[in-house]
PDB file of C-alpha atoms in Angstrom:
ATOM      1  CA  MET A 211     -59.223 254.347-109.501  1.00 94.00           C
ATOM      2  CA  TYR A 212     -60.694 250.901-108.858  1.00 98.00           C
ATOM      3  CA  GLY A 213     -62.657 251.899-105.743  1.00 98.00           C
ATOM      4  CA  HIS A 214     -64.553 254.765-107.318  1.00 98.00           C
ATOM      5  CA  ARG A 215     -67.788 253.832-105.510  1.00 99.00           C
ATOM      6  CA  ALA A 216     -66.400 252.784-102.124  1.00 99.00           C
ATOM      7  CA  ARG A 217     -63.120 251.730-100.553  1.00 99.00           C
ATOM      8  CA  ILE A 218     -63.714 249.519 -97.519  1.00 99.00           C
ATOM      9  CA  GLY A 219     -60.984 249.201 -94.891  1.00 98.00           C
ATOM     10  CA  TYR A 220     -60.911 245.987 -92.848  1.00 96.00           C
ATOM     11  CA  THR A 221     -58.615 244.482 -90.233  1.00 94.00           C
ATOM     12  CA  SER A 222     -58.518 240.750 -90.927  1.00 90.00           C
ATOM     13  CA  PRO A 223     -57.609 238.629 -87.889  1.00 87.00           C
ATOM     14  CA  PRO A 224     -55.947 235.615 -89.577  1.00 84.00           C
ATOM     15  CA  ALA A 225     -52.286 236.197 -90.337  1.00 79.00           C
ATOM     16  CA  ALA A 226     -52.948 233.907 -93.319  1.00 83.00           C
ATOM     17  CA  THR A 227     -56.050 235.573 -94.778  1.00 91.00           C
ATOM     18  CA  GLU A 228     -57.532 233.813 -97.803  1.00 95.00           C
ATOM     19  CA  VAL A 229     -61.319 233.536 -97.892  1.00 97.00           C
ATOM     20  CA  PHE A 230     -62.455 237.030 -96.871  1.00 98.00           C
ATOM     21  CA  PRO A 231     -61.103 238.887 -99.928  1.00 98.00           C
ATOM     22  CA  TYR A 232     -62.185 236.085-102.268  1.00 98.00           C
ATOM     23  CA  GLU A 233     -65.807 236.159-101.118  1.00 98.00           C
ATOM     24  CA  PHE A 234     -65.817 239.957-100.746  1.00 99.00           C
ATOM     25  CA  TYR A 235     -65.138 240.352-104.464  1.00 99.00           C
ATOM     26  CA  LYS A 236     -67.705 237.695-105.356  1.00 98.00           C
ATOM     27  CA  ILE A 237     -70.412 239.800-103.716  1.00 99.00           C
ATOM     28  CA  VAL A 238     -69.652 243.491-104.163  1.00 99.00           C
ATOM     29  CA  PRO A 239     -70.555 245.428-107.320  1.00 98.00           C
ATOM     30  CA  GLU A 240     -67.883 246.853-109.582  1.00 98.00           C
ATOM     31  CA  GLY A 241     -66.271 249.968-108.169  1.00 99.00           C
ATOM     32  CA  VAL A 242     -66.044 248.712-104.582  1.00 99.00           C
ATOM     33  CA  THR A 243     -62.654 247.645-103.242  1.00 99.00           C
ATOM     34  CA  LEU A 244     -61.224 246.090-100.097  1.00 99.00           C
ATOM     35  CA  VAL A 245     -58.295 247.665 -98.259  1.00 98.00           C
ATOM     36  CA  VAL A 246     -57.077 245.002 -95.853  1.00 96.00           C
ATOM     37  CA  ASN A 247     -54.683 244.876 -92.920  1.00 92.00           C
ATOM     38  CA  THR A 248     -53.944 241.403 -91.552  1.00 87.00           C
ATOM     39  CA  LEU A 249     -53.566 240.935 -87.812  1.00 81.00           C
ATOM     40  CA  PRO A 250     -51.096 238.684 -85.961  1.00 70.00           C
ATOM     41  CA  LEU A 251     -53.470 235.810 -85.183  1.00 59.00           C
ATOM     42  CA  VAL A 252     -52.309 232.256 -85.842  1.00 57.00           C
ATOM     43  CA  ASP A 253     -53.856 230.208 -83.019  1.00 62.00           C
ATOM     44  CA  ARG A 254     -56.417 232.803 -81.804  1.00 61.00           C
ATOM     45  CA  ASN A 255     -55.300 232.573 -78.171  1.00 66.00           C
ATOM     46  CA  SER A 256     -55.872 235.309 -75.593  1.00 65.00           C
ATOM     47  CA  ASP A 257     -52.408 236.854 -75.984  1.00 66.00           C
ATOM     48  CA  GLU A 258     -52.845 237.162 -79.741  1.00 66.00           C
ATOM     49  CA  VAL A 259     -56.303 238.693 -79.302  1.00 63.00           C
ATOM     50  CA  ASP A 260     -54.947 241.299 -76.886  1.00 66.00           C
ATOM     51  CA  ARG A 261     -52.151 242.253 -79.285  1.00 72.00           C
ATOM     52  CA  ALA A 262     -54.575 242.385 -82.198  1.00 68.00           C
ATOM     53  CA  TYR A 263     -56.784 244.871 -80.355  1.00 74.00           C
ATOM     54  CA  GLU A 264     -53.936 247.392 -80.189  1.00 79.00           C
ATOM     55  CA  VAL A 265     -52.820 246.712 -83.755  1.00 81.00           C
ATOM     56  CA  SER A 266     -56.406 247.296 -84.939  1.00 83.00           C
ATOM     57  CA  LEU A 267     -56.512 250.741 -83.366  1.00 84.00           C
ATOM     58  CA  ASN A 268     -53.292 251.707 -85.149  1.00 87.00           C
ATOM     59  CA  ALA A 269     -54.532 250.238 -88.427  1.00 91.00           C
ATOM     60  CA  ALA A 270     -57.645 252.425 -88.298  1.00 93.00           C
ATOM     61  CA  GLN A 271     -55.499 255.541 -88.375  1.00 93.00           C
ATOM     62  CA  ALA A 272     -53.427 254.209 -91.274  1.00 94.00           C
ATOM     63  CA  MET A 273     -56.565 253.314 -93.214  1.00 95.00           C
ATOM     64  CA  ALA A 274     -57.959 256.816 -92.764  1.00 96.00           C
ATOM     65  CA  ARG A 275     -54.705 258.312 -94.027  1.00 96.00           C
ATOM     66  CA  ALA A 276     -54.968 256.012 -97.059  1.00 97.00           C
ATOM     67  CA  GLY A 277     -58.358 257.559 -97.816  1.00 98.00           C
ATOM     68  CA  VAL A 278     -60.753 254.673 -97.260  1.00 98.00           C
ATOM     69  CA  ASP A 279     -64.452 255.539 -97.079  1.00 99.00           C
ATOM     70  CA  LEU A 280     -65.256 253.271 -94.128  1.00 98.00           C
ATOM     71  CA  PHE A 281     -63.259 251.238 -91.647  1.00 97.00           C
ATOM     72  CA  CYS A 282     -64.312 247.935 -90.062  1.00 97.00           C
ATOM     73  CA  PHE A 283     -62.726 246.434 -86.956  1.00 93.00           C
ATOM     74  CA  GLY A 284     -62.661 242.734 -87.845  1.00 91.00           C
ATOM     75  CA  GLY A 285     -62.911 239.838 -85.413  1.00 87.00           C
ATOM     76  CA  VAL A 286     -65.767 239.577 -82.930  1.00 88.00           C
ATOM     77  CA  PRO A 287     -63.476 238.156 -80.201  1.00 81.00           C
ATOM     78  CA  ILE A 288     -61.242 241.206 -80.674  1.00 80.00           C
ATOM     79  CA  ASN A 289     -64.203 243.615 -80.817  1.00 85.00           C
ATOM     80  CA  VAL A 290     -65.595 242.411 -77.481  1.00 84.00           C
ATOM     81  CA  SER A 291     -62.321 241.562 -75.731  1.00 78.00           C
ATOM     82  CA  GLN A 292     -62.763 244.644 -73.530  1.00 78.00           C
ATOM     83  CA  GLY A 293     -66.515 244.035 -73.057  1.00 79.00           C
ATOM     84  CA  PHE A 294     -69.555 244.148 -75.338  1.00 85.00           C
ATOM     85  CA  GLY A 295     -70.353 247.753 -74.452  1.00 78.00           C
ATOM     86  CA  ASN A 296     -66.800 248.796 -75.155  1.00 78.00           C
ATOM     87  CA  ALA A 297     -67.034 247.594 -78.763  1.00 83.00           C
ATOM     88  CA  ASP A 298     -69.539 250.314 -79.655  1.00 91.00           C
ATOM     89  CA  ASN A 299     -67.620 252.890 -77.623  1.00 89.00           C
ATOM     90  CA  MET A 300     -64.376 251.954 -79.387  1.00 86.00           C
ATOM     91  CA  ALA A 301     -66.011 252.353 -82.799  1.00 91.00           C
ATOM     92  CA  ALA A 302     -67.562 255.712 -81.890  1.00 92.00           C
ATOM     93  CA  ALA A 303     -64.321 257.058 -80.428  1.00 89.00           C
ATOM     94  CA  THR A 304     -62.297 255.893 -83.422  1.00 92.00           C
ATOM     95  CA  GLU A 305     -64.813 257.410 -85.832  1.00 94.00           C
ATOM     96  CA  ALA A 306     -64.556 260.750 -84.051  1.00 94.00           C
ATOM     97  CA  GLU A 307     -60.773 260.559 -84.175  1.00 92.00           C
ATOM     98  CA  ILE A 308     -60.226 259.521 -87.802  1.00 95.00           C
ATOM     99  CA  GLY A 309     -63.211 261.245 -89.392  1.00 97.00           C
ATOM    100  CA  ILE A 310     -64.742 258.385 -91.401  1.00 97.00           C
ATOM    101  CA  PRO A 311     -67.521 255.898 -90.591  1.00 97.00           C
ATOM    102  CA  VAL A 312     -66.349 253.046 -88.354  1.00 97.00           C
ATOM    103  CA  ILE A 313     -68.110 249.745 -87.763  1.00 97.00           C
ATOM    104  CA  THR A 314     -67.184 246.482 -86.072  1.00 96.00           C
ATOM    105  CA  SER A 315     -67.765 242.907 -87.130  1.00 96.00           C
ATOM    106  CA  PHE A 316     -70.052 242.541 -84.112  1.00 96.00           C
ATOM    107  CA  SER A 317     -72.115 245.659 -84.861  1.00 97.00           C
ATOM    108  CA  ALA A 318     -72.495 244.651 -88.518  1.00 98.00           C
ATOM    109  CA  GLN A 319     -73.830 241.235 -87.574  1.00 98.00           C
ATOM    110  CA  ARG A 320     -76.161 242.722 -84.980  1.00 98.00           C
ATOM    111  CA  GLU A 321     -77.548 245.200 -87.521  1.00 98.00           C
ATOM    112  CA  ALA A 322     -78.036 242.432 -90.070  1.00 99.00           C
ATOM    113  CA  HIS A 323     -80.209 240.550 -87.581  1.00 99.00           C
ATOM    114  CA  GLU A 324     -82.181 243.705 -86.903  1.00 98.00           C
ATOM    115  CA  ALA A 325     -82.762 244.151 -90.640  1.00 99.00           C
ATOM    116  CA  VAL A 326     -84.036 240.618 -91.274  1.00 99.00           C
ATOM    117  CA  GLN A 327     -85.968 240.598 -87.961  1.00 98.00           C
ATOM    118  CA  SER A 328     -84.571 237.286 -86.786  1.00 99.00           C
ATOM    119  CA  ASN A 329     -85.676 235.705 -83.540  1.00 98.00           C
ATOM    120  CA  ASN A 330     -84.728 232.039 -83.107  1.00 99.00           C
ATOM    121  CA  VAL A 331     -81.203 231.663 -84.416  1.00 99.00           C
ATOM    122  CA  GLY A 332     -79.354 228.467 -85.236  1.00 99.00           C
ATOM    123  CA  ILE A 333     -75.592 228.862 -85.025  1.00 99.00           C
ATOM    124  CA  ILE A 334     -72.885 227.422 -87.264  1.00 99.00           C
ATOM    125  CA  TYR A 335     -69.260 228.013 -86.362  1.00 98.00           C
ATOM    126  CA  PRO A 336     -66.004 226.413 -87.519  1.00 97.00           C
ATOM    127  CA  TYR A 337     -64.508 225.186 -84.245  1.00 96.00           C
ATOM    128  CA  ASP A 338     -65.315 222.339 -81.831  1.00 96.00           C
ATOM    129  CA  GLU A 339     -68.127 222.040 -79.298  1.00 95.00           C
ATOM    130  CA  SER A 340     -66.184 223.786 -76.538  1.00 95.00           C
ATOM    131  CA  HIS A 341     -66.759 227.099 -78.363  1.00 94.00           C
ATOM    132  CA  TYR A 342     -70.561 226.852 -78.375  1.00 96.00           C
ATOM    133  CA  GLU A 343     -71.318 228.967 -75.322  1.00 96.00           C
ATOM    134  CA  ARG A 344     -69.091 231.784 -76.564  1.00 95.00           C
ATOM    135  CA  HIS A 345     -70.985 231.951 -79.853  1.00 97.00           C
ATOM    136  CA  ALA A 346     -74.379 231.575 -78.175  1.00 98.00           C
ATOM    137  CA  ASN A 347     -73.470 234.504 -75.944  1.00 96.00           C
ATOM    138  CA  TYR A 348     -72.712 236.621 -79.013  1.00 96.00           C
ATOM    139  CA  ILE A 349     -76.227 235.883 -80.297  1.00 98.00           C
ATOM    140  CA  ARG A 350     -77.768 236.766 -76.924  1.00 98.00           C
ATOM    141  CA  ASN A 351     -75.891 240.065 -76.938  1.00 96.00           C
ATOM    142  CA  MET A 352     -77.394 240.773 -80.355  1.00 97.00           C
ATOM    143  CA  GLY A 353     -80.783 240.442 -78.674  1.00 97.00           C
ATOM    144  CA  LYS A 354     -81.643 237.091 -80.258  1.00 98.00           C
ATOM    145  CA  ASN A 355     -82.391 233.576 -79.009  1.00 98.00           C
ATOM    146  CA  PRO A 356     -79.889 230.795 -79.828  1.00 98.00           C
ATOM    147  CA  VAL A 357     -81.756 227.538 -80.496  1.00 97.00           C
ATOM    148  CA  GLY A 358     -79.243 225.043 -81.838  1.00 95.00           C
ATOM    149  CA  TYR A 359     -75.792 224.768 -83.319  1.00 98.00           C
ATOM    150  CA  GLY A 360     -73.488 222.990 -85.699  1.00 98.00           C
ATOM    151  CA  CYS A 361     -69.720 222.970 -85.240  1.00 97.00           C
ATOM    152  CA  LEU A 362     -67.327 222.077 -88.042  1.00 97.00           C
ATOM    153  CA  ASN A 363     -64.448 220.942 -85.814  1.00 96.00           C
ATOM    154  CA  THR A 364     -61.619 222.743 -87.537  1.00 95.00           C
ATOM    155  CA  THR A 365     -58.956 225.095 -86.169  1.00 91.00           C
ATOM    156  CA  PHE A 366     -58.205 228.753 -86.791  1.00 87.00           C
ATOM    157  CA  ILE A 367     -55.155 228.085 -88.946  1.00 90.00           C
ATOM    158  CA  LYS A 368     -57.099 225.650 -91.171  1.00 94.00           C
ATOM    159  CA  LEU A 369     -60.179 227.780 -91.874  1.00 93.00           C
ATOM    160  CA  GLY A 370     -59.376 228.001 -95.572  1.00 93.00           C
ATOM    161  CA  GLN A 371     -59.694 224.216 -95.893  1.00 96.00           C
ATOM    162  CA  VAL A 372     -63.340 223.959 -94.782  1.00 96.00           C
ATOM    163  CA  ASP A 373     -65.660 222.447 -97.413  1.00 95.00           C
ATOM    164  CA  ASP A 374     -68.785 224.549 -97.834  1.00 94.00           C
ATOM    165  CA  SER A 375     -70.921 221.407 -98.191  1.00 96.00           C
ATOM    166  CA  ASP A 376     -70.303 220.874 -94.474  1.00 97.00           C
ATOM    167  CA  VAL A 377     -72.022 224.213 -93.854  1.00 98.00           C
ATOM    168  CA  PHE A 378     -75.129 223.055 -95.722  1.00 98.00           C
ATOM    169  CA  ASP A 379     -75.197 219.774 -93.791  1.00 98.00           C
ATOM    170  CA  ALA A 380     -74.893 221.607 -90.463  1.00 98.00           C
ATOM    171  CA  ALA A 381     -77.797 223.887 -91.377  1.00 98.00           C
ATOM    172  CA  LYS A 382     -79.908 220.862 -92.310  1.00 98.00           C
ATOM    173  CA  ARG A 383     -79.297 219.228 -88.923  1.00 98.00           C
ATOM    174  CA  ILE A 384     -80.145 222.415 -87.044  1.00 98.00           C
ATOM    175  CA  VAL A 385     -83.444 222.934 -88.862  1.00 98.00           C
ATOM    176  CA  GLN A 386     -84.430 219.292 -88.446  1.00 98.00           C
ATOM    177  CA  GLU A 387     -83.666 219.291 -84.717  1.00 98.00           C
ATOM    178  CA  HIS A 388     -85.018 222.801 -84.059  1.00 98.00           C
ATOM    179  CA  PRO A 389     -87.973 223.488 -86.389  1.00 98.00           C
ATOM    180  CA  GLU A 390     -88.578 226.829 -84.650  1.00 98.00           C
ATOM    181  CA  THR A 391     -85.381 228.155 -86.270  1.00 99.00           C
ATOM    182  CA  ASP A 392     -86.077 231.191 -88.446  1.00 99.00           C
ATOM    183  CA  THR A 393     -82.474 232.257 -89.082  1.00 99.00           C
ATOM    184  CA  ILE A 394     -79.140 230.491 -89.487  1.00 99.00           C
ATOM    185  CA  HIS A 395     -76.157 232.545 -88.366  1.00 99.00           C
ATOM    186  CA  ILE A 396     -72.765 231.474 -89.690  1.00 99.00           C
ATOM    187  CA  PHE A 397     -69.972 232.892 -87.563  1.00 98.00           C
ATOM    188  CA  CYS A 398     -66.468 233.718 -88.818  1.00 97.00           C
ATOM    189  CA  PRO A 399     -65.898 235.314 -92.238  1.00 97.00           C
ATOM    190  CA  HIS A 400     -62.770 233.293 -92.973  1.00 96.00           C
ATOM    191  CA  PHE A 401     -64.137 230.001 -94.277  1.00 97.00           C
ATOM    192  CA  ALA A 402     -66.245 229.278 -97.359  1.00 97.00           C
ATOM    193  CA  THR A 403     -69.898 230.217 -96.811  1.00 98.00           C
ATOM    194  CA  ALA A 404     -71.081 232.604 -99.539  1.00 98.00           C
ATOM    195  CA  GLU A 405     -72.172 229.971-102.047  1.00 98.00           C
ATOM    196  CA  MET A 406     -74.275 228.166 -99.421  1.00 98.00           C
ATOM    197  CA  ILE A 407     -76.481 231.126 -98.456  1.00 99.00           C
ATOM    198  CA  GLU A 408     -79.043 230.787-101.249  1.00 98.00           C
ATOM    199  CA  PRO A 409     -79.214 226.958-101.173  1.00 98.00           C
ATOM    200  CA  ILE A 410     -79.848 226.948 -97.409  1.00 99.00           C
ATOM    201  CA  GLU A 411     -82.493 229.670 -97.621  1.00 99.00           C
ATOM    202  CA  LYS A 412     -84.309 227.954-100.501  1.00 98.00           C
ATOM    203  CA  GLU A 413     -84.106 224.421 -99.110  1.00 98.00           C
ATOM    204  CA  PHE A 414     -85.096 225.121 -95.513  1.00 98.00           C
ATOM    205  CA  GLY A 415     -87.138 228.328 -95.644  1.00 98.00           C
ATOM    206  CA  VAL A 416     -84.897 230.231 -93.244  1.00 99.00           C
ATOM    207  CA  THR A 417     -82.895 233.429 -93.515  1.00 99.00           C
ATOM    208  CA  VAL A 418     -79.112 233.114 -93.499  1.00 99.00           C
ATOM    209  CA  VAL A 419     -76.842 235.725 -91.935  1.00 99.00           C
ATOM    210  CA  THR A 420     -73.127 235.114 -92.379  1.00 99.00           C
ATOM    211  CA  ALA A 421     -70.393 237.078 -90.670  1.00 98.00           C
ATOM    212  CA  LEU A 422     -68.838 238.050 -93.981  1.00 98.00           C
ATOM    213  CA  GLY A 423     -72.175 238.867 -95.574  1.00 99.00           C
ATOM    214  CA  ALA A 424     -73.160 241.087 -92.666  1.00 99.00           C
ATOM    215  CA  ILE A 425     -69.869 242.991 -92.759  1.00 98.00           C
ATOM    216  CA  VAL A 426     -70.021 243.523 -96.515  1.00 99.00           C
ATOM    217  CA  TRP A 427     -73.726 244.466 -96.477  1.00 99.00           C
ATOM    218  CA  ASN A 428     -73.287 246.910 -93.605  1.00 99.00           C
ATOM    219  CA  ALA A 429     -70.229 248.509 -95.195  1.00 99.00           C
ATOM    220  CA  LEU A 430     -71.958 248.896 -98.558  1.00 99.00           C
ATOM    221  CA  ARG A 431     -75.068 250.477 -97.122  1.00 99.00           C
ATOM    222  CA  LYS A 432     -73.110 252.858 -94.882  1.00 98.00           C
ATOM    223  CA  THR A 433     -71.068 254.074 -97.852  1.00 99.00           C
ATOM    224  CA  GLY A 434     -74.161 254.702 -99.962  1.00 98.00           C
ATOM    225  CA  VAL A 435     -73.885 251.610-102.166  1.00 99.00           C
ATOM    226  CA  ASN A 436     -77.498 250.464-102.135  1.00 98.00           C
ATOM    227  CA  ASP A 437     -77.505 247.966-105.008  1.00 98.00           C
ATOM    228  CA  ARG A 438     -79.844 245.028-104.464  1.00 98.00           C
ATOM    229  CA  ILE A 439     -77.479 242.116-105.028  1.00 98.00           C
ATOM    230  CA  GLN A 440     -78.778 238.746-106.221  1.00 98.00           C
ATOM    231  CA  GLY A 441     -77.417 235.323-105.336  1.00 98.00           C
ATOM    232  CA  TYR A 442     -76.348 235.864-101.738  1.00 99.00           C
ATOM    233  CA  GLY A 443     -79.575 235.762 -99.753  1.00 98.00           C
ATOM    234  CA  ARG A 444     -82.335 237.990 -98.433  1.00 98.00           C
ATOM    235  CA  LEU A 445     -79.995 240.395 -96.697  1.00 99.00           C
ATOM    236  CA  PHE A 446     -78.457 241.638 -99.949  1.00 99.00           C
ATOM    237  CA  ARG A 447     -81.586 241.210-102.032  1.00 98.00           C
ATOM    238  CA  GLU A 448     -84.144 242.963 -99.815  1.00 98.00           C
ATOM    239  CA  PHE A 449     -82.346 245.350 -97.449  1.00 98.00           C
TER     240      PHE A 449
END
């Protein structure tokens, strides 16, 4: 069996999922596998998010029947679509129902920030400026202070086409404009970010938390995979 150490179940919002599994397998040690269910999101509008919430609940039950060791509700907008408090309640209720550990993308990112003890957080996200307040509000609900942002001006359906050098450039601008930044948070685990974590941390002296990194780290630790992984930042190396 490939997943002899841990089998991680994940609901992936993009109907055309590309980057998440690619970067997942770059990071995890041998013996850890991804069991993925794609959700019906193409444009990420409110109707699609509402449908995805219900599909996610059904997918959790299917994942448990398939024998995964942990299940993650993907998609912060889906996680919090019924309210921030409901996201934790949904995870707890689902865990009680299906009998395996359950996390959400939001809870994983929040716990990553708690681990690295971030405070002033610069935000990078893939969409245009109109999405800033939504992402800043996520950071506030993680108990942290948003201090600046970089947007990559792409769309949901084109996430796989983002050049990771744009991520580095956005981090550089944030740190230059907001020297109080101690952490860069990169939202959305569906565009290329993994190879930029170490360069950003080394160049600018900040900690980097990515959505994908937080999900993978949280899932590994909660399934007892405690390997200290090199090459993908402080989170994997130290915690």
